[in-house]
Amino acid sequence: MATTSLQSLHHRLLHQKHHHCHRSSTASFPIPDSSLFLKPAPGSRQKLFSSLSSSSSPSSSLTTPSPVAPSTSSAADADSPSLELLAQYLSDGDFRQADEVTRRLLIVLAGEASQKRGYIFFSEVQFIPTEELQAVDRLWLEHSGGRFGYSAQRRAWEKVRRDFTRFFIRVGWMKKLDTEVEQYNYRSFPEEFIWQLEGTPEGHLPLTNALRGTQLLCSILTHPAFENAGEAAEVPSTAGEDRASDDLNSRERPMPMGTRKLFKSDYSF
Amino acid sequence: MASLMSTPFTLSTSEHLSSVSQKQTFLHSFLPRRQQQPNAGGGRESLRVRCAAVGNGLFTQTKPEVRRIVPPPDQSWGLPRVKVVYVVLEAQYQSSLSAAVRALNADGRYASFEVVGYLVEELRDQETYATFCRDLEDTNVFIGSLIFVEELALKVKAAVEKERDRMDAVLVFPSMPEVMRLNKLGSFSMSQLGQSKSPFFQLFKRKKQSAGFAESMLKLVRTLPKVLKYLPSDKAQDARLYILSLQFWLGGSPENLQNFLKMIVGAYVPALRGTRVDYDDPVLFLDSGIWHPLAPTMYDDVKEYLNWYGTRRDAGGKLKDPNAPVIGLILQRSHIVTGDDGHYVAVIMELEARGAKVIPIFSGGLDFSGPAERYLIDPITKKPFVHAVVSLTGFALVGGPARQDHPRAIEALRKLDVPYIVALPLVFQTTEEWLNSTLGLHPIQVALQVALPELDGGMEPIVFSGRKAHALHKRVEQLCTRAIRWAELRRKTKEEKKVAITVFSFPPDKGNVGTAAYLNVFASIYSVLEDLKAEGYNVEGLPETAEALVEDVIHDKEAQFSSPNLNVAYKMSVREYQSLTPYAAALEDSWGKPPGNLNSDGENLLVYGKQYGNVFIGVQPTFGYEGDPMRLLFSKSASPHHGFAAYYSFVEKVFGADAVLHFGTHGSLEFMPGKQVGMSDACYPDSLIGNIPNIYYYAANNPSEATIAKRRSYANTISYLTPPAENAGLYKGLKQLAELISSYQSLKDTGRGPQIVSSIISTARQCNLDKDVELPEEGAELKPAERDLVVGRVYSKIMEIESRLLPCGLHVIGEPPSAMEAVATLVNIAALDRPEDGIYSLPGILADTVGRDIEDVYRGNDRGILNDVELLREITEVSRGAITAFVDRTTNKKGQVVDVAEKLGSVLGFGQTEPWVQYLSKTKFIRADREKLRTLFEFLGECLKLVVADNELGSLKQALEGKYVVPGPGGDPIRNPKVLPTGKNIHALDPQAIPTAAALQSAKVVVDRLLERQKADNGGKYPETVALVLWGTDNIKTYGESLAQVLWMLGVRPVADTFGRVNRVEPVSLEELGRPRIDVVVNCSGVFRDLFINQMNLLDSAVKLVAELDEPEEQNYVRKHALAQAAELGTTVREAATRVFSNASGSYSSNVNLAVENSSWNDEKQLQDMYLSRKSFAFDCDAPGAGMTEKRKVFEMALATADATFQNLDSSEISLTDVSHYFDSDPTNLVGSLRKDGKKPGAYIADTTTANAQVRTLAETVRLDARTKLLNPKWYEGMMSSGYEGVREIEKRLTNTVGWSATSGQVDNWVYEEANETFIKDEQMLKRLLDTNPNSFRKLVQTFLEASGRGYWDTSEENLDRLRQLYAEVEDKIEGIDR
């Protein structure tokens, strides 16, 4: 139980698992142009495609745990984050899962320490390979007509002169309160976010948790990978910007943090 | 249910604004020349005032259901079911405990668990409490932790007690003893807690010196298990399991909690008896240490930590810089071990991203002083490793929510000697609840996590995280940038440091630049700057004199003539303003588009002031609505104007101040709209101060407003001394009277008695004493006894005036008082008995020597018994003489007190004749008790040292160098010499500590005297209702005397809990009370509301309690009125019993003061409207979370029953006409207009400034004040010697006198007439005033004209002509026409 999951985490790379999706379509999925995305980073390729025994997703922890010990169970039923998986969810229009995978993927990309901890410390963002970050972004852009993804968020962020509060409001991560003075509060995760393309503010997805402040998001947005992102992003809409999003109000956070050793499930970063 | 209920209401313009809507130029009718009416900008603002309250009226509406875990149905087979209920203070155990239970359920080995957790605050809600009680009915195990709020503790106790015997185990970790006693683990129980002699229970005894039982208990946890392990008996086994439980609990991780539950159910749940439930021993974490989210381990050695830190692969260049600022963080271990650490990580990331290194230390206990010293100070050099320390716990450094040890905390922080910030997470409210609340932070959290850390010298109570450790990103940013700025102060050199000095201007008038209570602002600034210059600060171009400095700042050098404008230091274009001020757009609602017409030339925003090198002296803009009656009425929602915002943008972003120094007491920044405590991003004080460290010189006697500055504008408040008080003395006719009385005493038996008496009577008349003393007709035949009585009464009055204390002149920072000034202060310190220290008062000792009780002498004196008056005079005189003789020995030739310690050493040494004994030997008090005298004078010697100690400049410099400023209480140095020496970071007190038993004792005396007096004036009838005012400062100085007065009128007494905190009252029986319960209408000042919301809660519950007592109406006026009001309003009695009012949250004062100071009012009705519209917000103990709710109807109905109005004077420096607050809150005329019979209520002032407490009528007090201050040469000459500021002080007294005419009508004509004699008719005086400060002189003349125009002063046409002529002349002079 506890030890198992711990072990599995340590050996994430060795631990090969079949993709085990709840959804029928996941058994085999075509990833269009996947090779294109992966080409630049042969070293990290393995990471991206190798699966990770990870913890439960927030959604699963919301409900009553399955008969097995929660840690193992969540590890078992979670999908290893990979670009294929992300592409799959995105092409299915399952933004909820795509968001989840993105978050987990970034943690994997940030390195072993981040995985052990369960979240990325802002200064670890520099270890995320440029190409892979761009690849993630490109998938989002592609499946949203350029409206989602870090680039879209970067654009929004620059427009509000890098003010995070105004950015959060702009991308719909904060909601206006009915008070005398104008005030905003964080939206609660997941129910107050919009998991679709239509009528959603630009840059709404993917989410980046503001539970630990904005420095992580800031580091992603200023990642060197995105400085010349202009060339990399051959996506509709303007290129050259990348942004991670963030947010979420931990008040309603469904997943108890537990000790990270036991419960890797908190993939918010 | 959970919906947000908001009650919008709109104030009807037609009803309430009748008098406002008239032309605003009414004032012109009595001014000879047109004066520009300051008209504030846009003019229109929303009149909508909305009160938002959460659904249940409480502070939180969260439900425990989010913390309920039910075992999955497919798992219930066969396994025994165990239900666990827990109650905790904070949510941090929730995730860990839930995880533990889920794991156990998934494991499915021994039992299936249902668990539900309650946050203690949720139990306030009746519905939730009922659910709690139901949950307990089938609970096996109850767990409680950190239950320290008495009323909730009692609720927990009541509920658990019922089920305790049935339950398998009850585990309560550090909490109030009432709850601790519920513990039950087999044979182990704590029911003996507090009584037993066993060493275990001794730990819980009160009066423990250290951090109290919680800390002792934790110590026990560390040592006891080793011992217990080997004890044989079952009892020891149970005790051992308790200790293990505590270890598991403090270990907090899901593994620990799993094992904890296994251990408990295995040992105590009957269904599992016989089953062997294996559990692991607790995984122990370091008690204290250093933690970093990236570090591979926790460290208990700072060197190891720093080594690791230096090798961080992720750290960027800024962090590698050896010169990077280092911030120490103080964390609670429980958040780390439970993994509830998101907010900590957020702060660490924010600091590191901004280039600051961190040393985050933690402790598992409640005493952080040890770890702070161990990990943050270099053991060898004794220097701190850090440049600033931020506590993220919200708790006092030593003792957490339990019993604090401030001296120990201060000792540790002194060693650290860096700025110390205490930020806090939300505990009781969700983020949304906090954002929605106009109060801001929950009052209990304010008491525990704001007020208590202040006693340690903690600054900047910034809310940085929500419940469950989620960071509030903008707050974290504010906290971290500010912490780094403080740290920078420690790193930067003096040469490069930039300091902005902000002075005030109240009311907005050139003559008022540099206002501050009893501070000579420019002389002080000058003295500070000279000192800073000598220290190496760049103060280039500082003029030669303080006068030249004033000229530089207040004159626009570019203007051709001396213009009405101040010197413009910076012109800020609108574009620049908007880019520097992110919140500029939000101000447009109230003020329109920038630049507006305040601090503006129509194109640019103007910053007034003057820069010298790296020092900028700026004039703080004012609220901006002072001259606008509409805004005065509805300024609740007003924001700062653009000019105000531009000023702070300039200071922070253009000038680039490293620190701003607010110079002297009561600016407007900290009174800008926003939450009371616990600012959010949308609160103006927080936005305005931005990230500049704020250092604030504040009058030592005003701890309450200083506390507002501390909490709302993040100020490090440094106290300054008000000028030592002197005796008012006698002058003119009063002096003559004294001489006549003296000759009467020596000649009364010679036959000249009647003649002298008739001279006394006629002189007394001339002096207008006839209103204060009953005088017989002139020439009336008087018997000798009657003559004695008349003379005695006049004498008593004269002595009252003579011995009245007043501060003469203004204080200059860094100038210690002279010996003579110290004498008057010491005489007054000596006049109070201090039984707790075994010190007897000097008057008491002297009276004893002649066989009298001093209290009898006081009473005889008050009644005018000639012998007693004379004896008291002698006692007073001899007291002064003895103390003068004592001080004389410690004084140098220049009259300054020097070298007190050494001189005292010789004075108090053996073989010397003590100077006071020497002195007394020449008087009739020669036989005074030597021992008592010696004790007293030793104490006075200590006080003298403190009075003359000069730390004001030193503390300022320390603050500017980023060092720790030692905290100290504010208040009255006479009552509480601990206020001295000044130069401390002033704090208030633990709000839950008042009223004290001593305060209640004094309160009874005053209430009895008040009721006696009112009965005498009111045909022998008790007043049914007294309308009174509660002040923050007053209650701090007296430890809640006036608060206790209200309780005593109602006939209830406060009940303290185990920790001495007062959160409950109980009724005193009518028999014991011996009179009816008096109804009250309590008007709390805005400051009182901010500081003592718990006490408002206490008062409201007292009123409701009394209204619901089953007593006859004629014995319980509260009930009588509440019944009638309930019937009329169609509400319950409880609802009708609403008597505790104040301003809406975030708003202060009735604004009557501003209207009067700015002459911007039409008639008294308008002032009364202001009062009602601003002051009718009630606090309801049944819906405390709703904050202040408008209840104007009940307010008016309650006021209409008032027979008397009442206020307290608490210190000699601040009397009725010294400040505008007293008349601002006086409802005397208002009550008259509201009463159905139109009768004017009696108006009283209690004066507790002297040992002989007095209740006088308001009229008497106004006269006394006029005689001792405005009309007293000793006072006004003292003021004049301060120059520019002195003229303003004189004008202010006259303006405030007009204020009393306006609100109470209790000012006699002769006061104005005499003032006119003194300041206008005396040509020489007139010229001095005019030359020294023409702007203030113009206001003085204008005020005379206004007093006449409004009908308060009936005088000759000749006088008025002269005033009009003068007004024209002074206008010309000001506009430079005659230059």
mmCIF file of N, CA, C and O in Angstrom, chain A residues 21-26 57 59 79 84-104 139-140 143-144 148 190 194-198 205-206:
data_model
loop_
_atom_site.group_PDB
_atom_site.id
_atom_site.type_symbol
_atom_site.label_atom_id
_atom_site.label_comp_id
_atom_site.label_asym_id
_atom_site.label_seq_id
_atom_site.Cartn_x
_atom_site.Cartn_y
_atom_site.Cartn_z
ATOM 1 N N CYS A 21 -7.568 3.394 -19.564
ATOM 2 C CA CYS A 21 -8.510 4.504 -19.546
ATOM 3 C C CYS A 21 -9.924 4.017 -19.337
ATOM 4 O O CYS A 21 -10.270 2.911 -19.706
ATOM 5 N N HIS A 22 -10.638 4.894 -18.760
ATOM 6 C CA HIS A 22 -12.041 4.542 -18.531
ATOM 7 C C HIS A 22 -12.805 4.595 -19.845
ATOM 8 O O HIS A 22 -13.883 4.084 -19.954
ATOM 9 N N ARG A 23 -12.211 5.282 -20.745
ATOM 10 C CA ARG A 23 -12.994 5.561 -21.948
ATOM 11 C C ARG A 23 -12.561 4.613 -23.056
ATOM 12 O O ARG A 23 -11.392 4.354 -23.269
ATOM 13 N N SER A 24 -13.547 4.116 -23.719
ATOM 14 C CA SER A 24 -13.297 3.065 -24.691
ATOM 15 C C SER A 24 -12.323 3.502 -25.783
ATOM 16 O O SER A 24 -11.482 2.742 -26.229
ATOM 17 N N SER A 25 -12.429 4.715 -26.160
ATOM 18 C CA SER A 25 -11.658 5.178 -27.308
ATOM 19 C C SER A 25 -10.159 5.241 -27.040
ATOM 20 O O SER A 25 -9.383 5.445 -27.947
ATOM 21 N N THR A 26 -9.797 5.085 -25.804
ATOM 22 C CA THR A 26 -8.395 5.305 -25.499
ATOM 23 C C THR A 26 -7.485 4.116 -25.805
ATOM 24 O O THR A 26 -6.288 4.233 -25.730
ATOM 25 N N SER A 57 -6.369 11.104 -9.483
ATOM 26 C CA SER A 57 -6.705 12.441 -9.965
ATOM 27 C C SER A 57 -7.674 13.050 -8.976
ATOM 28 O O SER A 57 -8.360 12.341 -8.254
ATOM 29 N N SER A 59 -10.442 14.207 -9.379
ATOM 30 C CA SER A 59 -11.833 13.818 -9.567
ATOM 31 C C SER A 59 -12.112 12.482 -8.880
ATOM 32 O O SER A 59 -13.148 12.308 -8.273
ATOM 33 N N ASP A 79 -3.815 7.555 -15.501
ATOM 34 C CA ASP A 79 -3.062 7.334 -16.721
ATOM 35 C C ASP A 79 -1.740 8.047 -16.618
ATOM 36 O O ASP A 79 -1.646 9.125 -16.057
ATOM 37 N N GLU A 84 0.866 11.882 -25.963
ATOM 38 C CA GLU A 84 -0.182 11.152 -26.680
ATOM 39 C C GLU A 84 -1.496 11.260 -25.946
ATOM 40 O O GLU A 84 -2.536 11.525 -26.539
ATOM 41 N N LEU A 85 -1.384 11.047 -24.658
ATOM 42 C CA LEU A 85 -2.600 11.077 -23.861
ATOM 43 C C LEU A 85 -3.233 12.452 -23.924
ATOM 44 O O LEU A 85 -4.443 12.606 -24.082
ATOM 45 N N LEU A 86 -2.393 13.442 -23.824
ATOM 46 C CA LEU A 86 -2.896 14.813 -23.891
ATOM 47 C C LEU A 86 -3.566 15.047 -25.239
ATOM 48 O O LEU A 86 -4.688 15.568 -25.305
ATOM 49 N N ALA A 87 -2.892 14.631 -26.270
ATOM 50 C CA ALA A 87 -3.446 14.831 -27.610
ATOM 51 C C ALA A 87 -4.777 14.112 -27.730
ATOM 52 O O ALA A 87 -5.739 14.631 -28.311
ATOM 53 N N GLN A 88 -4.821 12.940 -27.153
ATOM 54 C CA GLN A 88 -6.041 12.152 -27.234
ATOM 55 C C GLN A 88 -7.212 12.882 -26.567
ATOM 56 O O GLN A 88 -8.262 13.072 -27.157
ATOM 57 N N TYR A 89 -6.957 13.309 -25.349
ATOM 58 C CA TYR A 89 -8.029 14.013 -24.630
ATOM 59 C C TYR A 89 -8.436 15.269 -25.364
ATOM 60 O O TYR A 89 -9.607 15.599 -25.479
ATOM 61 N N LEU A 90 -7.457 15.964 -25.868
ATOM 62 C CA LEU A 90 -7.767 17.213 -26.535
ATOM 63 C C LEU A 90 -8.585 16.959 -27.806
ATOM 64 O O LEU A 90 -9.553 17.665 -28.073
ATOM 65 N N SER A 91 -8.196 15.937 -28.514
ATOM 66 C CA SER A 91 -8.935 15.717 -29.754
ATOM 67 C C SER A 91 -10.331 15.177 -29.457
ATOM 68 O O SER A 91 -11.250 15.357 -30.229
ATOM 69 N N ASP A 92 -10.459 14.561 -28.295
ATOM 70 C CA ASP A 92 -11.797 14.150 -27.858
ATOM 71 C C ASP A 92 -12.600 15.311 -27.302
ATOM 72 O O ASP A 92 -13.754 15.170 -26.947
ATOM 73 N N GLY A 93 -11.924 16.417 -27.132
ATOM 74 C CA GLY A 93 -12.612 17.570 -26.535
ATOM 75 C C GLY A 93 -12.804 17.395 -25.034
ATOM 76 O O GLY A 93 -13.611 18.085 -24.419
ATOM 77 N N ASP A 94 -12.046 16.484 -24.443
ATOM 78 C CA ASP A 94 -12.160 16.301 -22.988
ATOM 79 C C ASP A 94 -11.146 17.209 -22.296
ATOM 80 O O ASP A 94 -10.055 16.801 -21.926
ATOM 81 N N PHE A 95 -11.525 18.447 -22.157
ATOM 82 C CA PHE A 95 -10.584 19.437 -21.617
ATOM 83 C C PHE A 95 -10.276 19.188 -20.154
ATOM 84 O O PHE A 95 -9.211 19.519 -19.651
ATOM 85 N N ARG A 96 -11.247 18.614 -19.484
ATOM 86 C CA ARG A 96 -11.069 18.337 -18.066
ATOM 87 C C ARG A 96 -9.875 17.396 -17.859
ATOM 88 O O ARG A 96 -8.992 17.634 -17.056
ATOM 89 N N GLN A 97 -9.867 16.309 -18.614
ATOM 90 C CA GLN A 97 -8.786 15.344 -18.493
ATOM 91 C C GLN A 97 -7.497 15.889 -19.087
ATOM 92 O O GLN A 97 -6.407 15.646 -18.568
ATOM 93 N N ALA A 98 -7.636 16.632 -20.159
ATOM 94 C CA ALA A 98 -6.455 17.191 -20.802
ATOM 95 C C ALA A 98 -5.726 18.125 -19.839
ATOM 96 O O ALA A 98 -4.499 18.127 -19.741
ATOM 97 N N ASP A 99 -6.502 18.875 -19.129
ATOM 98 C CA ASP A 99 -5.945 19.800 -18.138
ATOM 99 C C ASP A 99 -5.185 19.027 -17.081
ATOM 100 O O ASP A 99 -4.064 19.366 -16.699
ATOM 101 N N GLU A 100 -5.808 17.958 -16.633
ATOM 102 C CA GLU A 100 -5.209 17.110 -15.616
ATOM 103 C C GLU A 100 -3.876 16.533 -16.099
ATOM 104 O O GLU A 100 -2.864 16.572 -15.395
ATOM 105 N N VAL A 101 -3.910 16.030 -17.300
ATOM 106 C CA VAL A 101 -2.714 15.408 -17.856
ATOM 107 C C VAL A 101 -1.612 16.455 -18.014
ATOM 108 O O VAL A 101 -0.446 16.208 -17.708
ATOM 109 N N THR A 102 -1.995 17.635 -18.453
ATOM 110 C CA THR A 102 -1.005 18.697 -18.638
ATOM 111 C C THR A 102 -0.280 18.985 -17.341
ATOM 112 O O THR A 102 0.937 19.103 -17.280
ATOM 113 N N ARG A 103 -1.043 19.076 -16.302
ATOM 114 C CA ARG A 103 -0.466 19.394 -15.009
ATOM 115 C C ARG A 103 0.516 18.308 -14.576
ATOM 116 O O ARG A 103 1.634 18.590 -14.157
ATOM 117 N N ARG A 104 0.059 17.087 -14.741
ATOM 118 C CA ARG A 104 0.924 15.981 -14.323
ATOM 119 C C ARG A 104 2.157 15.883 -15.197
ATOM 120 O O ARG A 104 3.253 15.598 -14.724
ATOM 121 N N LEU A 139 -0.146 21.620 -28.672
ATOM 122 C CA LEU A 139 -1.339 20.771 -28.676
ATOM 123 C C LEU A 139 -2.573 21.556 -28.235
ATOM 124 O O LEU A 139 -3.634 21.454 -28.822
ATOM 125 N N TRP A 140 -2.392 22.316 -27.197
ATOM 126 C CA TRP A 140 -3.520 23.099 -26.695
ATOM 127 C C TRP A 140 -3.986 24.112 -27.747
ATOM 128 O O TRP A 140 -5.176 24.251 -28.005
ATOM 129 N N HIS A 143 -5.880 22.513 -30.651
ATOM 130 C CA HIS A 143 -7.221 21.999 -30.398
ATOM 131 C C HIS A 143 -8.183 23.039 -29.853
ATOM 132 O O HIS A 143 -9.260 22.717 -29.393
ATOM 133 N N SER A 144 -7.730 24.260 -29.859
ATOM 134 C CA SER A 144 -8.638 25.283 -29.325
ATOM 135 C C SER A 144 -8.707 26.478 -30.268
ATOM 136 O O SER A 144 -9.140 27.552 -29.860
ATOM 137 N N PHE A 148 -6.726 28.383 -26.220
ATOM 138 C CA PHE A 148 -6.189 27.832 -24.981
ATOM 139 C C PHE A 148 -4.689 27.616 -25.122
ATOM 140 O O PHE A 148 -4.147 27.683 -26.226
ATOM 141 N N PRO A 190 -13.130 21.592 -9.106
ATOM 142 C CA PRO A 190 -13.167 21.870 -10.544
ATOM 143 C C PRO A 190 -14.468 22.508 -11.006
ATOM 144 O O PRO A 190 -14.566 22.943 -12.142
ATOM 145 N N ILE A 194 -14.638 26.154 -16.608
ATOM 146 C CA ILE A 194 -15.423 25.781 -17.783
ATOM 147 C C ILE A 194 -14.589 24.827 -18.619
ATOM 148 O O ILE A 194 -13.478 25.165 -19.039
ATOM 149 N N TRP A 195 -15.119 23.684 -18.852
ATOM 150 C CA TRP A 195 -14.336 22.639 -19.537
ATOM 151 C C TRP A 195 -14.767 22.499 -20.979
ATOM 152 O O TRP A 195 -15.024 21.428 -21.453
ATOM 153 N N GLN A 196 -14.914 23.581 -21.617
ATOM 154 C CA GLN A 196 -15.293 23.542 -23.032
ATOM 155 C C GLN A 196 -14.734 24.771 -23.716
ATOM 156 O O GLN A 196 -14.230 25.685 -23.074
ATOM 157 N N LEU A 197 -14.859 24.772 -25.026
ATOM 158 C CA LEU A 197 -14.268 25.832 -25.812
ATOM 159 C C LEU A 197 -15.215 27.016 -25.973
ATOM 160 O O LEU A 197 -14.807 28.181 -25.879
ATOM 161 N N GLU A 198 -16.481 26.702 -26.145
ATOM 162 C CA GLU A 198 -17.436 27.756 -26.487
ATOM 163 C C GLU A 198 -17.688 28.672 -25.295
ATOM 164 O O GLU A 198 -17.940 28.202 -24.193
ATOM 165 N N LEU A 205 -7.768 27.754 -20.193
ATOM 166 C CA LEU A 205 -7.112 26.477 -19.935
ATOM 167 C C LEU A 205 -5.742 26.464 -20.599
ATOM 168 O O LEU A 205 -5.537 27.174 -21.570
ATOM 169 N N PRO A 206 -4.820 25.658 -20.117
ATOM 170 C CA PRO A 206 -4.910 24.795 -18.940
ATOM 171 C C PRO A 206 -4.723 25.591 -17.647
ATOM 172 O O PRO A 206 -4.208 26.697 -17.661
#
